GROMACS .gro file of C-alpha atoms in nm:
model
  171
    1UNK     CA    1  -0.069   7.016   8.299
    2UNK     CA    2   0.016   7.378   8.231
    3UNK     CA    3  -0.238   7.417   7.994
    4UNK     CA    4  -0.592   7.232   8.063
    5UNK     CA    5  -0.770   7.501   7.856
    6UNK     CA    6  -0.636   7.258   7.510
    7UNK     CA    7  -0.810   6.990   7.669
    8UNK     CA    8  -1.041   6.751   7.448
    9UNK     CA    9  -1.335   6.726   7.693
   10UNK     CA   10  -1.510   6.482   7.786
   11UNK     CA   11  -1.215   6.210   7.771
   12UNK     CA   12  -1.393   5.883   7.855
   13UNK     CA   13  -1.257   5.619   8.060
   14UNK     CA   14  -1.362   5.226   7.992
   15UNK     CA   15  -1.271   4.904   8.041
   16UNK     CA   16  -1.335   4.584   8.202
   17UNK     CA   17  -1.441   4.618   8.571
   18UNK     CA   18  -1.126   4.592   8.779
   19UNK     CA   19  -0.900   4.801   8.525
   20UNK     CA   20  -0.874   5.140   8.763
   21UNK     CA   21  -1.096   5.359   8.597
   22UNK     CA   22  -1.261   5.507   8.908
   23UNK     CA   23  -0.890   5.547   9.005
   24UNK     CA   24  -0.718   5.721   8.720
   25UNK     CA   25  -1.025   5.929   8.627
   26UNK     CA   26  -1.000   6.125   8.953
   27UNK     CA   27  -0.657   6.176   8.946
   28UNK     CA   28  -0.701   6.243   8.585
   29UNK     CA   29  -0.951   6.531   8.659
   30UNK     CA   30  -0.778   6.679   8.955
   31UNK     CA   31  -0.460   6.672   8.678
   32UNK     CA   32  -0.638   6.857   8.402
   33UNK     CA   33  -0.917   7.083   8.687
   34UNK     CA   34  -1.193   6.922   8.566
   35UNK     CA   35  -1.483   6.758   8.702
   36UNK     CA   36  -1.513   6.376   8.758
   37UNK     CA   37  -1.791   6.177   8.686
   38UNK     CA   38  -1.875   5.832   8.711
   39UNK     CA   39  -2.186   5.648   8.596
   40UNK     CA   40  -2.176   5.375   8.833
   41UNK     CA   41  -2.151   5.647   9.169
   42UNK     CA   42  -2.415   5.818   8.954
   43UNK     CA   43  -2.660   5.538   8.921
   44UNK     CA   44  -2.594   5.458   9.251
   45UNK     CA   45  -2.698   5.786   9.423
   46UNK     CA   46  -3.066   5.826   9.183
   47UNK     CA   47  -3.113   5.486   9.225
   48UNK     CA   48  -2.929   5.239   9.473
   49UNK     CA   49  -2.669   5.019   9.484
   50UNK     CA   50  -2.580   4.800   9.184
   51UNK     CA   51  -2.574   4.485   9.251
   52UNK     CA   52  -2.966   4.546   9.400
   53UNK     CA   53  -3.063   4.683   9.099
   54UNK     CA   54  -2.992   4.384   8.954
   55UNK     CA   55  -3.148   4.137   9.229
   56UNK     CA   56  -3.452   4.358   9.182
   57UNK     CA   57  -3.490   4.437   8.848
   58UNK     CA   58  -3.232   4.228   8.652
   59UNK     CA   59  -2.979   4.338   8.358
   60UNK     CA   60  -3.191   4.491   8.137
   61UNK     CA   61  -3.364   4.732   8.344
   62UNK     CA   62  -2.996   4.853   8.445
   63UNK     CA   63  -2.871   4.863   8.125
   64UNK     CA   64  -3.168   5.145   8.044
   65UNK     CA   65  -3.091   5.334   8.295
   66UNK     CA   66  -2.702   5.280   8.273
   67UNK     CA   67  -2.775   5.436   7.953
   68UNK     CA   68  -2.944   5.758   8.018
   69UNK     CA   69  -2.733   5.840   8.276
   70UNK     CA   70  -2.437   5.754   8.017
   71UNK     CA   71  -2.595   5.995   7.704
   72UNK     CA   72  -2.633   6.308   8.012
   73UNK     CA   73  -2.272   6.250   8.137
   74UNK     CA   74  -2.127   6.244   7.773
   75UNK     CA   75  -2.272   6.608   7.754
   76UNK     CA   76  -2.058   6.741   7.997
   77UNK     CA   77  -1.706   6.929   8.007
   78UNK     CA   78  -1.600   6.633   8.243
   79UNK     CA   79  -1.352   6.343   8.279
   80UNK     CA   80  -1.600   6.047   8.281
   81UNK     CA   81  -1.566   5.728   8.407
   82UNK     CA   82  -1.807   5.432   8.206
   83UNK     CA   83  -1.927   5.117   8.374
   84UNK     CA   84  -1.796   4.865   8.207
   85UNK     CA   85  -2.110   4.748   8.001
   86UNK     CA   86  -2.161   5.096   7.888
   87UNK     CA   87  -2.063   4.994   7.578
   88UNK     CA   88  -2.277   4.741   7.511
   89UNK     CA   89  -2.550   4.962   7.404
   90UNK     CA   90  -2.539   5.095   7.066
   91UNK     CA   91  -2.589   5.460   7.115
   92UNK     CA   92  -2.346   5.469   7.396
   93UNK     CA   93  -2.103   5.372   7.098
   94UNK     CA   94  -2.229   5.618   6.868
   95UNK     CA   95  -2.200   5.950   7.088
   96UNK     CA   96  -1.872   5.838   7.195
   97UNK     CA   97  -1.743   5.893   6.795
   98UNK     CA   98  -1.545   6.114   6.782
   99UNK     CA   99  -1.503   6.235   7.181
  100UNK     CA  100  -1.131   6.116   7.342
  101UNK     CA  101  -1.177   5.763   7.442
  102UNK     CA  102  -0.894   5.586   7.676
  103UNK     CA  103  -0.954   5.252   7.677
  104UNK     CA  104  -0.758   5.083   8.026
  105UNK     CA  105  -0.665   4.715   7.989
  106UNK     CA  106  -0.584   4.504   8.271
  107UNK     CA  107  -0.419   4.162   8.305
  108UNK     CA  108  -0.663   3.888   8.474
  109UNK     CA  109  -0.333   3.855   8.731
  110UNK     CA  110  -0.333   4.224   8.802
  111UNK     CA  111  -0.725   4.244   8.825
  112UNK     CA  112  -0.734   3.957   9.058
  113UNK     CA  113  -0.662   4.139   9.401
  114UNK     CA  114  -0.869   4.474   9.303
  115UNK     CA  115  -1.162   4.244   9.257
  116UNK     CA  116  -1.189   4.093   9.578
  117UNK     CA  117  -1.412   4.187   9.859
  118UNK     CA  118  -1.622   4.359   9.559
  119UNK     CA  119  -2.032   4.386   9.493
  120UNK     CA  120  -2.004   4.305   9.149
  121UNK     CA  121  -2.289   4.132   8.980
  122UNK     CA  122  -2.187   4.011   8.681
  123UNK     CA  123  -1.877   3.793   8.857
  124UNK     CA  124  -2.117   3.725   9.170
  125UNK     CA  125  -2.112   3.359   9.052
  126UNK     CA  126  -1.759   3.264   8.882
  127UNK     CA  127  -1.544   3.487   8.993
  128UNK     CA  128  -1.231   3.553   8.830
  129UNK     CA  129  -1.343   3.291   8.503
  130UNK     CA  130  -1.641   3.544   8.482
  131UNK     CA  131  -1.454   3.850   8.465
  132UNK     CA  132  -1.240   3.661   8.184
  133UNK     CA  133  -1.488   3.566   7.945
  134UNK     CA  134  -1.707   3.906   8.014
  135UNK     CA  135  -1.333   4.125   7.959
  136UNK     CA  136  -1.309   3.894   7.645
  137UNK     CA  137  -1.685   3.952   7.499
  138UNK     CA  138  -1.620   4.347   7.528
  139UNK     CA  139  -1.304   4.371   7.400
  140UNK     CA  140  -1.333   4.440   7.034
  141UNK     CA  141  -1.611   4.706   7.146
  142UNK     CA  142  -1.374   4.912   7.385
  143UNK     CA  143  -1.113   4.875   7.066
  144UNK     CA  144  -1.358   5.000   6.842
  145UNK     CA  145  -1.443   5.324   7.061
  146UNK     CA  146  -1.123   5.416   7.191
  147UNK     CA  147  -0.836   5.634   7.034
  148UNK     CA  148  -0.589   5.513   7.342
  149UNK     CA  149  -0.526   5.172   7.480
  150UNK     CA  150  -0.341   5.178   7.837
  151UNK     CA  151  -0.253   4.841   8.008
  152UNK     CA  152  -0.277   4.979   8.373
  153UNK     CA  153  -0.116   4.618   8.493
  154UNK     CA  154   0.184   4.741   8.620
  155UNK     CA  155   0.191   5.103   8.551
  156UNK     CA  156   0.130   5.362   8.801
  157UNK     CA  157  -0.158   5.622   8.810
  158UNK     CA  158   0.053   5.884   8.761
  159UNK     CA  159   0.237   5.751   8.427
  160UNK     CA  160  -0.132   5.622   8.266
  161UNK     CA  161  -0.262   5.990   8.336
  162UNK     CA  162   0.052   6.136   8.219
  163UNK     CA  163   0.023   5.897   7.898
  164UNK     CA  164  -0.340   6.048   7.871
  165UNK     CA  165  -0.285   6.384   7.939
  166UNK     CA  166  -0.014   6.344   7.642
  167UNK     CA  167  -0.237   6.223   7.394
  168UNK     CA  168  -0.515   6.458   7.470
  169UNK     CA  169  -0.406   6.738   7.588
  170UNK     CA  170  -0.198   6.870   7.320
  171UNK     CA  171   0.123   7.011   7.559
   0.00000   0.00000   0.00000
């Protein structure tokens, strides 16, 4: 993108787990020479790995901290990648108002092989079902933050970041 200067940031990635997020927010930000964050890697590094936050401390304690790391992140100049949950929590909803929101859709076929071999918590027990009725639950709340919808099924990186960069980015 010739121009990254007339770029809206923060744009926001969510989604369902599984829907490339991670994945098109750093080619996103490498696109547009900005920084990448992601909550997850973020919670990870202050505080361990996911799925033992949960064994340890359960949900809720990760949800409070998903959220402060969330509200510092959506301060930045940054292309920022949301755990999937993020959403969940009122305020995360309300400082995302008005920023550039892509929300990335994926298939249950197409999520299938990116979820295997995965620490994921929430589809620890139930698998692919899980992800399904969790993807279904948090639906209208991605639809209700976002000002883009991308089905990254069967569409390269390049063409979602392209379709982003399009929207956003005002070239």
């Amino acid at each position: 993108m010739p121009d990254s200067a007339r770029l809206a940031l923060p744009i926001v990635l969510v989604g369902p787990m599984g829907a490339g997020k991670s994945r098109v927010g750093h080619r996103l930000a490498t696109t547009v020479d900005a920084p990448f964050i992601d909550t997850d890697l973020r919670i990870v590094e202050r505080y361990g790995p996911i799925d033992e936050i949960f064994d340890r401390e359960g949900e809720e304690y990760f949800r409070i901290i998903e959220r402060e790391v969330v509200a510092e992140a959506l301060r930045e100049e940054a292309v920022i990648s949301l755990g999937g949950g993020a959403v969940l929590h009122p305020d995360t909803r309300d400082d995302l108002a008005g920023l550039a929101v892509v929300w990335l859709q994926v298939s249950r076929d197409a999520v299938r092989p990116r979820l295997q071999g995965g620490n994921r918590p929430l589809i620890a027990d139930g698998g692919l079902d899980r992800w399904s009725a969790i993807a279904a639950q948090r639906r209208p709340l991605y639809e209700a933050v976002a000002g883009l919808s991308i089905d990254t099924s069967r569409r390269s990186v390049a063409r979602i970041v392209e379709a982003i960069t399009e929207r956003f980015g005002g070239t």
